[in-house]
PDB file of C-alpha atoms in Angstrom:
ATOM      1  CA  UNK A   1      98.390  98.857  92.522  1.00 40.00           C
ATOM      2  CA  UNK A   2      97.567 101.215  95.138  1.00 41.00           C
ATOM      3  CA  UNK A   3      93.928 101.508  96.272  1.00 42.00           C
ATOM      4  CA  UNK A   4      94.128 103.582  98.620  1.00 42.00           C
ATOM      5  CA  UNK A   5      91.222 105.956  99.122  1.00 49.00           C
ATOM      6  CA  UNK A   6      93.520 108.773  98.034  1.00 77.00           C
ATOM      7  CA  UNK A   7      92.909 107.848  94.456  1.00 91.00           C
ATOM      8  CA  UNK A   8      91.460 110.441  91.714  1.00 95.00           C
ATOM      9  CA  UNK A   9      91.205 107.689  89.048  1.00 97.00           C
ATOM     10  CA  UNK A  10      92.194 104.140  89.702  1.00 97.00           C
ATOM     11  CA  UNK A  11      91.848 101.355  87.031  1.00 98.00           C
ATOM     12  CA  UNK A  12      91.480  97.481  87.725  1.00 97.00           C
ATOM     13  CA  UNK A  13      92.695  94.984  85.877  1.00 98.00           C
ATOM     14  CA  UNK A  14      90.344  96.634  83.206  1.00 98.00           C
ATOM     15  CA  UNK A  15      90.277  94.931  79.694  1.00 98.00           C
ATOM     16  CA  UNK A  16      88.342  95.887  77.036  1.00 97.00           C
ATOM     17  CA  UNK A  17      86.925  94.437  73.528  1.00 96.00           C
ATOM     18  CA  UNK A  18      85.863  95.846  70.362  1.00 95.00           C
ATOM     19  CA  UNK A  19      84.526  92.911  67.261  1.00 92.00           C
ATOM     20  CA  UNK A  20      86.570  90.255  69.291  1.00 89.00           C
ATOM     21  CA  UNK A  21      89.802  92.186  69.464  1.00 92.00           C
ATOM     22  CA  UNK A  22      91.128  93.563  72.335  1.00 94.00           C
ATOM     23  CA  UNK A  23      91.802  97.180  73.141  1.00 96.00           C
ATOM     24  CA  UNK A  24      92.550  96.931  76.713  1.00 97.00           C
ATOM     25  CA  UNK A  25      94.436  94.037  78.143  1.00 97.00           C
ATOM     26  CA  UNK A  26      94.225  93.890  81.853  1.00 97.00           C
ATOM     27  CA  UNK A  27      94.762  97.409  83.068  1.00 97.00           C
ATOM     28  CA  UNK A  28      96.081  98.462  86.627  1.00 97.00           C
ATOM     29  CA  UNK A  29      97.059 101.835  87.499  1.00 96.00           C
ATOM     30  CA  UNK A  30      95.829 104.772  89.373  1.00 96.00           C
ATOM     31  CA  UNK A  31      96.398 108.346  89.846  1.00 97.00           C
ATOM     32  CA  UNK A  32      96.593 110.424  93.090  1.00 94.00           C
ATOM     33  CA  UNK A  33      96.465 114.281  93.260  1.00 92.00           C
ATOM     34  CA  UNK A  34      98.952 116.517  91.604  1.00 88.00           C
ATOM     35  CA  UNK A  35      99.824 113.674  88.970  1.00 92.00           C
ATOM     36  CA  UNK A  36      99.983 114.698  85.603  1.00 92.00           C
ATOM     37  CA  UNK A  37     100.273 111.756  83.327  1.00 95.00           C
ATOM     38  CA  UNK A  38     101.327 111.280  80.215  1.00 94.00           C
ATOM     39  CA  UNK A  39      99.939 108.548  77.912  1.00 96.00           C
ATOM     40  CA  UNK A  40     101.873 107.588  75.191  1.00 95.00           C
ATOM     41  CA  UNK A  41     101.478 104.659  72.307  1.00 94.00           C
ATOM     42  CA  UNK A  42     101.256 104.503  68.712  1.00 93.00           C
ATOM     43  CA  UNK A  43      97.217 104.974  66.605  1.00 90.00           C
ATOM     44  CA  UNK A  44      95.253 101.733  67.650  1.00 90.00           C
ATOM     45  CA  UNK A  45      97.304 100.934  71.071  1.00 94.00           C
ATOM     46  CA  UNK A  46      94.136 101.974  73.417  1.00 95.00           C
ATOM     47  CA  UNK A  47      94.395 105.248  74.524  1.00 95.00           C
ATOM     48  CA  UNK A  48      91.294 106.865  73.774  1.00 92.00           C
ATOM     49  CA  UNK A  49      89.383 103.897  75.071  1.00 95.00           C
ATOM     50  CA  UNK A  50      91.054 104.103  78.373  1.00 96.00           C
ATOM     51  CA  UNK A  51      89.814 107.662  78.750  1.00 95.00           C
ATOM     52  CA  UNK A  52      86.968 106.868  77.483  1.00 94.00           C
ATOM     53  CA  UNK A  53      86.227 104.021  79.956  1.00 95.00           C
ATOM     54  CA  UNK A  54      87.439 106.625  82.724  1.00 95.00           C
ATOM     55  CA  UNK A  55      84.842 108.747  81.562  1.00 93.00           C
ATOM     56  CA  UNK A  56      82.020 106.430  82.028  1.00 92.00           C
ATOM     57  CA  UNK A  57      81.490 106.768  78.089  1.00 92.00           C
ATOM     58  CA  UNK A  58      82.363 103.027  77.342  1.00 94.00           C
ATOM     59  CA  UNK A  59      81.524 100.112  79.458  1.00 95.00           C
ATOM     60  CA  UNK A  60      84.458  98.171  80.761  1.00 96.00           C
ATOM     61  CA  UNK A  61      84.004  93.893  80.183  1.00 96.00           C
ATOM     62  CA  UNK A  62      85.840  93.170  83.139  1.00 97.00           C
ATOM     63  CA  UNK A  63      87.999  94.918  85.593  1.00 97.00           C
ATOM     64  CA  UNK A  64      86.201  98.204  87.322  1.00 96.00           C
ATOM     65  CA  UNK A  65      87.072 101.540  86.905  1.00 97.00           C
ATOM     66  CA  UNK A  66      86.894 104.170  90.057  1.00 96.00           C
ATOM     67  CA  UNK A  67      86.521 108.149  89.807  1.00 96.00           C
ATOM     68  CA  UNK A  68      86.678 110.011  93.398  1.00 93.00           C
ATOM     69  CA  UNK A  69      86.066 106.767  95.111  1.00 90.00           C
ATOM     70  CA  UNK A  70      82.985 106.153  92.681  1.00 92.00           C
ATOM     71  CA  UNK A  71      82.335 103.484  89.711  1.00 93.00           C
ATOM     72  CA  UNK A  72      82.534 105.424  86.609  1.00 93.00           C
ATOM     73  CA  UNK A  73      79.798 104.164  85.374  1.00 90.00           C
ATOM     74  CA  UNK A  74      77.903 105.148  88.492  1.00 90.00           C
ATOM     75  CA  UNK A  75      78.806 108.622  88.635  1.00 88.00           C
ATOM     76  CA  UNK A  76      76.698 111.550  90.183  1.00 88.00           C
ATOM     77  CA  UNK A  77      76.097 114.854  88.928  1.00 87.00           C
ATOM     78  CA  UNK A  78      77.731 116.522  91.805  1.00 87.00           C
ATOM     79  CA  UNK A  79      80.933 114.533  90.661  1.00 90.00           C
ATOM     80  CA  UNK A  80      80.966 114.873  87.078  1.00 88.00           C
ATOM     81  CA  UNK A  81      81.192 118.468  87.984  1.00 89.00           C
ATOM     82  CA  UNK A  82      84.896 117.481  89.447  1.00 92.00           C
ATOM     83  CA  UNK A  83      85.671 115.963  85.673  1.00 94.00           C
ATOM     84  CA  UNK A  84      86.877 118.057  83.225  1.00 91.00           C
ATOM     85  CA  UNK A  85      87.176 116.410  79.610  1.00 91.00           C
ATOM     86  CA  UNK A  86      88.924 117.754  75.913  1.00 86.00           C
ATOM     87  CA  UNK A  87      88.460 115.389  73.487  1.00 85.00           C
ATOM     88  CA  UNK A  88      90.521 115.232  70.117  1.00 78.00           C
ATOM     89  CA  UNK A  89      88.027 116.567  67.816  1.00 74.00           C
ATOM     90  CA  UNK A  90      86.830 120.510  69.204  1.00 65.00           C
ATOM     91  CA  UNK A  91      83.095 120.189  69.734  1.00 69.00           C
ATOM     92  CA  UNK A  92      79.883 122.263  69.465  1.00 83.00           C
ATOM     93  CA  UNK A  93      78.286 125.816  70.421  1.00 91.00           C
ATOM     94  CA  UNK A  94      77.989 127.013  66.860  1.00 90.00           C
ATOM     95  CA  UNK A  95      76.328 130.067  66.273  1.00 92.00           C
ATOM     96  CA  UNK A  96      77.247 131.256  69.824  1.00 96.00           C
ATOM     97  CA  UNK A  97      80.207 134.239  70.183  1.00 97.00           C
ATOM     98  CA  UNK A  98      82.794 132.701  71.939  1.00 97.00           C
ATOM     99  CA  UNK A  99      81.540 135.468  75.206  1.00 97.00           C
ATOM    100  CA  UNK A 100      78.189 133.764  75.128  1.00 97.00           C
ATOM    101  CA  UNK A 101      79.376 130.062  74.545  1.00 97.00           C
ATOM    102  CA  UNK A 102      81.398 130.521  77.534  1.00 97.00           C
ATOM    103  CA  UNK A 103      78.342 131.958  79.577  1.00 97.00           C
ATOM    104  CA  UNK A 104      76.444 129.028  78.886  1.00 96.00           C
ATOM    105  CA  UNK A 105      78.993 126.628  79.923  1.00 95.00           C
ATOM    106  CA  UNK A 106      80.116 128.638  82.825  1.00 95.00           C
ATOM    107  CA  UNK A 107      75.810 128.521  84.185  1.00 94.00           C
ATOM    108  CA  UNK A 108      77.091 124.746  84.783  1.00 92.00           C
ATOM    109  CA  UNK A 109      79.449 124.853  87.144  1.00 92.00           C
ATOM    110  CA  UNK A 110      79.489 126.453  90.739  1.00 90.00           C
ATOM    111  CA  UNK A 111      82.975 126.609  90.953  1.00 89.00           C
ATOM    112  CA  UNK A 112      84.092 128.134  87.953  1.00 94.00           C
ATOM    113  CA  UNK A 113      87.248 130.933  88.174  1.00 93.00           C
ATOM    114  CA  UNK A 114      86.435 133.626  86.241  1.00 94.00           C
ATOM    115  CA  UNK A 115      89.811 135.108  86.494  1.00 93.00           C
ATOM    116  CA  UNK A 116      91.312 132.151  85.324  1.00 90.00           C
ATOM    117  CA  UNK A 117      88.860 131.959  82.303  1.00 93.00           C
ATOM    118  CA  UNK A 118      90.388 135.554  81.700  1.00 94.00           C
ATOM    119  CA  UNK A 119      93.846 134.419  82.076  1.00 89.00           C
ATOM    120  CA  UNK A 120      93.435 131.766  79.503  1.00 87.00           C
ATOM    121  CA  UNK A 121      91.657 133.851  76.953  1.00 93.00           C
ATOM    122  CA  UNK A 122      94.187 136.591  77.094  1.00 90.00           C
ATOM    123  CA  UNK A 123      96.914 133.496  76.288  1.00 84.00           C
ATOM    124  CA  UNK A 124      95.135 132.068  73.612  1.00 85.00           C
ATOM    125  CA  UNK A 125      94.264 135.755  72.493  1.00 89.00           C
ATOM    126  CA  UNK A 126      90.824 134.217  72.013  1.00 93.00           C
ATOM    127  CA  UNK A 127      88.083 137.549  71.012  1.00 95.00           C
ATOM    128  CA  UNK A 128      85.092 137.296  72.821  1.00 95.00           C
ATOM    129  CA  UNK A 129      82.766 138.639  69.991  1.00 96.00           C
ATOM    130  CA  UNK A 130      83.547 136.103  67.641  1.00 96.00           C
ATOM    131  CA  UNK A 131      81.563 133.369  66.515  1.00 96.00           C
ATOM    132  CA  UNK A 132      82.211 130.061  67.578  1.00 95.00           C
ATOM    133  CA  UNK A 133      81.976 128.439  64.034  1.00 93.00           C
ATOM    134  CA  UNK A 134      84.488 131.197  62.759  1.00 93.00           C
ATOM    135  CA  UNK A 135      87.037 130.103  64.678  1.00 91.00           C
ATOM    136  CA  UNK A 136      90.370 127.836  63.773  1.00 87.00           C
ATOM    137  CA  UNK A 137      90.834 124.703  64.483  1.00 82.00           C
ATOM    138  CA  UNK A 138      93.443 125.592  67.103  1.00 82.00           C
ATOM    139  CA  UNK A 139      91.022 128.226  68.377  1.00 87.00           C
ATOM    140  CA  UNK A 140      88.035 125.711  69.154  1.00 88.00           C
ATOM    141  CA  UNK A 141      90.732 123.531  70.940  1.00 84.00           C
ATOM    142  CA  UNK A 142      91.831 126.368  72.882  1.00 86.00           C
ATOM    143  CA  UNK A 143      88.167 127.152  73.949  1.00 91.00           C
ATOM    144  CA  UNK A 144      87.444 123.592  74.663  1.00 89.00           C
ATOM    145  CA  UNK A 145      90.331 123.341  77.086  1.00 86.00           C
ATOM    146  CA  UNK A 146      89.458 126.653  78.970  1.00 91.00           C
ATOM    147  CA  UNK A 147      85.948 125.091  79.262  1.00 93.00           C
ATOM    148  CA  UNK A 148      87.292 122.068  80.511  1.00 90.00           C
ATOM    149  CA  UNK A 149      90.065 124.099  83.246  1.00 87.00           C
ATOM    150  CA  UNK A 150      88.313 127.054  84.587  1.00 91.00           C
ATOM    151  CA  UNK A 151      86.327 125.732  86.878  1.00 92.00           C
ATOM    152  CA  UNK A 152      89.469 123.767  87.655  1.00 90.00           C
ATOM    153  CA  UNK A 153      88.657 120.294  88.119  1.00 93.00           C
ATOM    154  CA  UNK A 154      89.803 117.826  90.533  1.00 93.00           C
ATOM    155  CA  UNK A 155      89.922 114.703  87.627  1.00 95.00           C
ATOM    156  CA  UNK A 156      90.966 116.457  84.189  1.00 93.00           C
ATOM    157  CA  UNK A 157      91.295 114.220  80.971  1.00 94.00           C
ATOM    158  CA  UNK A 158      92.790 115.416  77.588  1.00 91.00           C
ATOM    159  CA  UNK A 159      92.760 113.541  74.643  1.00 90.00           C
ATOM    160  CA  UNK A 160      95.453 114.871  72.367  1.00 86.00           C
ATOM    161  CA  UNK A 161      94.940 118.648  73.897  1.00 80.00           C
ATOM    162  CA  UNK A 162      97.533 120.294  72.290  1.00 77.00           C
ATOM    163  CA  UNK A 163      97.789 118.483  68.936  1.00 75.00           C
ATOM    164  CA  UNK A 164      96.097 121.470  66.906  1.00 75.00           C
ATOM    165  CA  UNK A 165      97.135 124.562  68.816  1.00 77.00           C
ATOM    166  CA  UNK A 166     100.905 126.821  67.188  1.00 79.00           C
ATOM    167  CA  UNK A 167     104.144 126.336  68.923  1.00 80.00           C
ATOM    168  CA  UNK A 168     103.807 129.021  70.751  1.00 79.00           C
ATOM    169  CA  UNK A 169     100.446 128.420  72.262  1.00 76.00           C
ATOM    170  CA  UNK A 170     101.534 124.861  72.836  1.00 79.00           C
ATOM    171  CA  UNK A 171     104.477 125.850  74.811  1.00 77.00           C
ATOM    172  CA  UNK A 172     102.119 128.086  76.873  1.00 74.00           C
ATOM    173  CA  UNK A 173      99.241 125.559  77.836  1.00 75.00           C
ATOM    174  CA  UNK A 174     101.721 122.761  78.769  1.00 77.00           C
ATOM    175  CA  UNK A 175     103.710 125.587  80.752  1.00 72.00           C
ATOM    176  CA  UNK A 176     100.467 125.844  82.832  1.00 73.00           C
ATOM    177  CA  UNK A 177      99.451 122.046  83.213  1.00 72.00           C
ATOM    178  CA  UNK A 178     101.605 120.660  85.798  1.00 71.00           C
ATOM    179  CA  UNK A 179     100.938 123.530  88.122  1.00 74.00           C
ATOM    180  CA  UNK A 180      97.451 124.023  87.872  1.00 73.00           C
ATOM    181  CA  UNK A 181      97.586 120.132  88.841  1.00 74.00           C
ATOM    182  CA  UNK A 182      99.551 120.832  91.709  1.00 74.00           C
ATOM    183  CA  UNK A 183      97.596 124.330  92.797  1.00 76.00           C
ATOM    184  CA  UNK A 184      94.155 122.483  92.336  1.00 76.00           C
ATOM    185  CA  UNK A 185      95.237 119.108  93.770  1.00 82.00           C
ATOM    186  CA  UNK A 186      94.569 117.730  90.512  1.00 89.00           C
ATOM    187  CA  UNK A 187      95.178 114.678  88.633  1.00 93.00           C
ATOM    188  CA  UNK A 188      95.821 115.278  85.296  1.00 93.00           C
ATOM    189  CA  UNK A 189      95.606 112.341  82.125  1.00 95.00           C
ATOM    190  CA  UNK A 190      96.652 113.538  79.214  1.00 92.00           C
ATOM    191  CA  UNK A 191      97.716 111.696  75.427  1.00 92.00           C
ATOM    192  CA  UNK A 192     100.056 113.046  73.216  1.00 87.00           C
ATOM    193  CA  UNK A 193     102.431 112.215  70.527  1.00 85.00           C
ATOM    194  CA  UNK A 194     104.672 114.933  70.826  1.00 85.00           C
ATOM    195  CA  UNK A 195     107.293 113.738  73.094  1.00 89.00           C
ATOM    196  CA  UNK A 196     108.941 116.870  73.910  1.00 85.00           C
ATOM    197  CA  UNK A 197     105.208 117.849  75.741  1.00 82.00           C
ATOM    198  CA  UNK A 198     105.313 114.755  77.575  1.00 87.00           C
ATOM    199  CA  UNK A 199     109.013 114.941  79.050  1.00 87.00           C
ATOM    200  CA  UNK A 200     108.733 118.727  79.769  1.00 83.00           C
ATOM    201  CA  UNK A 201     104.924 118.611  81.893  1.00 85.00           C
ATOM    202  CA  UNK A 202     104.237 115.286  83.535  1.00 90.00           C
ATOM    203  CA  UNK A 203     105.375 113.603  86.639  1.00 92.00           C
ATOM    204  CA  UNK A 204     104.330 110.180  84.996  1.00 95.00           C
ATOM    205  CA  UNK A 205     104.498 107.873  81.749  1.00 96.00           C
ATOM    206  CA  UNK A 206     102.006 105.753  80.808  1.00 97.00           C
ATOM    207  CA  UNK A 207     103.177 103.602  77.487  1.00 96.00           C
ATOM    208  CA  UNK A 208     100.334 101.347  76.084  1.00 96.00           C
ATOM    209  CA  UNK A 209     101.427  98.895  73.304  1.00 95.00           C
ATOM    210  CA  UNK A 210      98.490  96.571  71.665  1.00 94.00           C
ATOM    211  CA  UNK A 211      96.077  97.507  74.674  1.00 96.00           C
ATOM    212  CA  UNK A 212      98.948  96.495  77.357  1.00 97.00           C
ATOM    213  CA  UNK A 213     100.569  98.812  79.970  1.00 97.00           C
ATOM    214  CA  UNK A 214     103.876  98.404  78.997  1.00 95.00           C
ATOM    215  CA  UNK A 215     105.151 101.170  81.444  1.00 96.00           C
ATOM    216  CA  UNK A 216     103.719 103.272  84.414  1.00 97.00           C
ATOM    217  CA  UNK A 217     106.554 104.735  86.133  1.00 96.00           C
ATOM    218  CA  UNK A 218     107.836 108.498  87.107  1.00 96.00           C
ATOM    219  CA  UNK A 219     109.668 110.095  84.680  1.00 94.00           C
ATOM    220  CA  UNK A 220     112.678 110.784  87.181  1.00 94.00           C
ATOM    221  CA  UNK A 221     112.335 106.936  87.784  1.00 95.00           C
ATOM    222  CA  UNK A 222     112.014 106.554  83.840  1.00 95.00           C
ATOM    223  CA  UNK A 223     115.196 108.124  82.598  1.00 93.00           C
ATOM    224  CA  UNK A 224     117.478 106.242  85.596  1.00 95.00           C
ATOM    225  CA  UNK A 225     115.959 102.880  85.287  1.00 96.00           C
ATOM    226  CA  UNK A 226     115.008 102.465  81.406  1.00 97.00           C
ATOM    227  CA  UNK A 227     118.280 101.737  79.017  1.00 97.00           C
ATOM    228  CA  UNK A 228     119.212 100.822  75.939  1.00 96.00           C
ATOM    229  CA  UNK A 229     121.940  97.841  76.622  1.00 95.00           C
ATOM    230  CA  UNK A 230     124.050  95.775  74.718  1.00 94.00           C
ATOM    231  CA  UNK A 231     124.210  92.222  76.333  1.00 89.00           C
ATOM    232  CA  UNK A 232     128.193  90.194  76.832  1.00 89.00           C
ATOM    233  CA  UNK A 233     127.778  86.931  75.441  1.00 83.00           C
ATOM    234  CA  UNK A 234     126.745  83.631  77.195  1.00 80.00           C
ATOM    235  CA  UNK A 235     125.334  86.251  79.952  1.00 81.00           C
ATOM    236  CA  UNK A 236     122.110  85.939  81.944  1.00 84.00           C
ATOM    237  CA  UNK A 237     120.743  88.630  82.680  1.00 87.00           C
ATOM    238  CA  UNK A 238     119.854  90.332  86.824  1.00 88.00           C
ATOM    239  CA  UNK A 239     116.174  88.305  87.538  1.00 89.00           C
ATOM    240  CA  UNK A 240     114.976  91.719  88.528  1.00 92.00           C
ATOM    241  CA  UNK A 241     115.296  93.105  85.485  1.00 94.00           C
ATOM    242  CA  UNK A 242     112.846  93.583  82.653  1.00 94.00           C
ATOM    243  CA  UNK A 243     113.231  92.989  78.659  1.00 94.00           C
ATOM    244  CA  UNK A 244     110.759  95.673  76.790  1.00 95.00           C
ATOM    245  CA  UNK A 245     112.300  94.673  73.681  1.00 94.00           C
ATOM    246  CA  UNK A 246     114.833  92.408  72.094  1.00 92.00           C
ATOM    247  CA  UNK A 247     117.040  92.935  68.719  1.00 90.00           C
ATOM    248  CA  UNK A 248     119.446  90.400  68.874  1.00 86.00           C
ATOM    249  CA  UNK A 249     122.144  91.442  71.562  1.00 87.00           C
ATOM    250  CA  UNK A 250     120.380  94.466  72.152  1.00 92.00           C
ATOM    251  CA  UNK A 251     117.843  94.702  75.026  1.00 95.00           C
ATOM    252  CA  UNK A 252     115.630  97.860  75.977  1.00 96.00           C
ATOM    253  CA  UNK A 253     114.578  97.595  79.429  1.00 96.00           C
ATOM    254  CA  UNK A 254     113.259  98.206  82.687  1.00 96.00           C
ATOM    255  CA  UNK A 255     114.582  98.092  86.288  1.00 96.00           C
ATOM    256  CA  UNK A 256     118.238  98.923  85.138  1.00 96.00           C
ATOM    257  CA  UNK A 257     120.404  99.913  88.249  1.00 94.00           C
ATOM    258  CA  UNK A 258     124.280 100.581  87.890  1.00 94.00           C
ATOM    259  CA  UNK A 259     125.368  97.864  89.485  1.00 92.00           C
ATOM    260  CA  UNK A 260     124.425  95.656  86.787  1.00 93.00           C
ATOM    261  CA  UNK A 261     126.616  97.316  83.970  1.00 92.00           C
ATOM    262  CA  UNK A 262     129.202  94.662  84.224  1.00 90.00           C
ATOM    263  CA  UNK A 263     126.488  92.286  82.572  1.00 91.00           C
ATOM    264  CA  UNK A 264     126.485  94.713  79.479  1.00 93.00           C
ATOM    265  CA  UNK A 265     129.296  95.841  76.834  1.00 94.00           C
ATOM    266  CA  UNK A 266     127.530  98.969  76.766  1.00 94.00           C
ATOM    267  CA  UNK A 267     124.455 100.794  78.586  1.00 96.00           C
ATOM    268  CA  UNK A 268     122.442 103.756  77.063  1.00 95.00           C
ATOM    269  CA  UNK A 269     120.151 106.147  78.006  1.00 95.00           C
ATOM    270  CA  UNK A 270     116.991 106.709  75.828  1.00 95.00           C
ATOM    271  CA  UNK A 271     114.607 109.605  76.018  1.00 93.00           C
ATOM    272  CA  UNK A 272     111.209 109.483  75.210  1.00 93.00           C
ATOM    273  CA  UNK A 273     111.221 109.676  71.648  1.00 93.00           C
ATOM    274  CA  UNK A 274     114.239 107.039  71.547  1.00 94.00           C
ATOM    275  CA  UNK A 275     112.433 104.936  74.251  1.00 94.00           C
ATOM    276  CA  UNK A 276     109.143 104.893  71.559  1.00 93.00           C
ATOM    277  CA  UNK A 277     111.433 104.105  68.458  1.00 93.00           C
ATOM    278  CA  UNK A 278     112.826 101.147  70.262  1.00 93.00           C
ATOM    279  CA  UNK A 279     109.441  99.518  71.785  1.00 91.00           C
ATOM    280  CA  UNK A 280     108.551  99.348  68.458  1.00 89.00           C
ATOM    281  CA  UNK A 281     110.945  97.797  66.418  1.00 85.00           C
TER     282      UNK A 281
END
């Protein structure tokens, strides 16, 4: 893993336990600005408590986690301010219009952008003079991820952002994501089942499977170097490459390069949602 001092968020060899059982398994990986990536794994695999741990919220057992060059768990005011944070369930400020909610949080921050606070209100076609508690489910997301954006952030974490907000709005926010990143210098972690979200906004994958990083790799990188193949018989296989999973003579995995398709009756591509679907058979 790089450690370079350019890291927003770097994680080492971080594992994690909960009752016995572990939720993170050795963890490397870090992310420099203008990444946006993508966390992917099925209910249980660790993604949550990775953020989490980024966060400073849970206490690594071994490994250390570093935000802007600091421990997490050492953090300073003055850089939490840098962290911006959406969690899966929309949180607090009832009995507050959403106007006032938003003056509260903004007294917080320094840097906030109140034309980008605009911006995102007019999106989400959020009205200032309602209450807080009166608002959707989607709505309270949507406020929680201007709070979290406007006063853009150089580390920004989202837990299943976009899981509650329409189609439309969906479409909209992860429109936004990458180059926000990229105009802030941001580095952007983000969860998400919905595949399409994932393929169409970040520069990076990160797969967890049973609290292990199965992938971490660009998603240009991904869709050359991750296939579906069907192996000759009697063949072994290119020492460079990697098996993510095996059914019989068929083999996803990693490291693929062209040259090697005359080890295979047949190679396939796999997006995202494929790529998932196949891990976990």
């Amino acid at each position: 893993m790089d450690n370079s001092t350019a890291s927003i968020l770097a994680f080492e060899q971080v594992s994690k336990q909960f009752d016995g059982q572990l939720a993170l398994d050795d963890i490397s990986l870090s992310l420099e600005p203008g990444m946006v990536v993508g966390l992917l794994g099925q209910n249980g695999a660790g993604k949550s408590t990775l953020m989490r741990c980024a966060l400073g919220i849970v206490n690594v057992d071994a490994g250390r986690v570093e935000v802007l060059g600091q421990s997490s768990q050492n953090l300073s005011s003055a850089q939490k301010e840098r962290i911006g944070y959406v969690p899966q369930q929309p949180f607090g400020y009832e009995g507050f219009t959403v106007a006032k909610a938003l003056d509260l949080h903004r007294s917080f921050y320094p840097n906030w952008d109140e034309a980008l606070e605009q911006t995102w209100l007019e999106r989400f076609e959020l009205d200032g003079s309602k209450q807080v508690q009166r608002l959707s489910v989607g709505q309270r997301q949507s406020l929680a991820l201007i709070m979290a954006m406007a006063y853009r952030p150089q580390l920004l974490i989202l837990d299943e952002p976009v899981a509650s907000l329409d189609p439309i709005a969906r479409r909209k926010f992860m429109a936004d994501l990458f180059d926000l990143a990229l105009d802030s210098g941001s580095a952007v972690l983000f969860s998400s089942h919905i595949t399409s979200d994932l393929e169409r906004v970040a520069s990076h994958l990160a797969l967890l499977k049973q609290g292990k990083l199965v992938l971490f790799k660009e998603i240009d990188k991904l869709r050359e170097q991750v296939q579906l193949v069907t192996l000759k018989a009697e063949t072994e296989l290119p020492p460079s490459l990697t098996i993510l999973n095996r059914q019989q003579d068929k083999l996803l995995v990693d490291n693929y390069h062209p040259d090697m398709a005359d080890y295979f009756v047949a190679v396939t591509p796999v997006n995202l949602e494929q790529l998932f679907m196949e891990l976990h058979r």
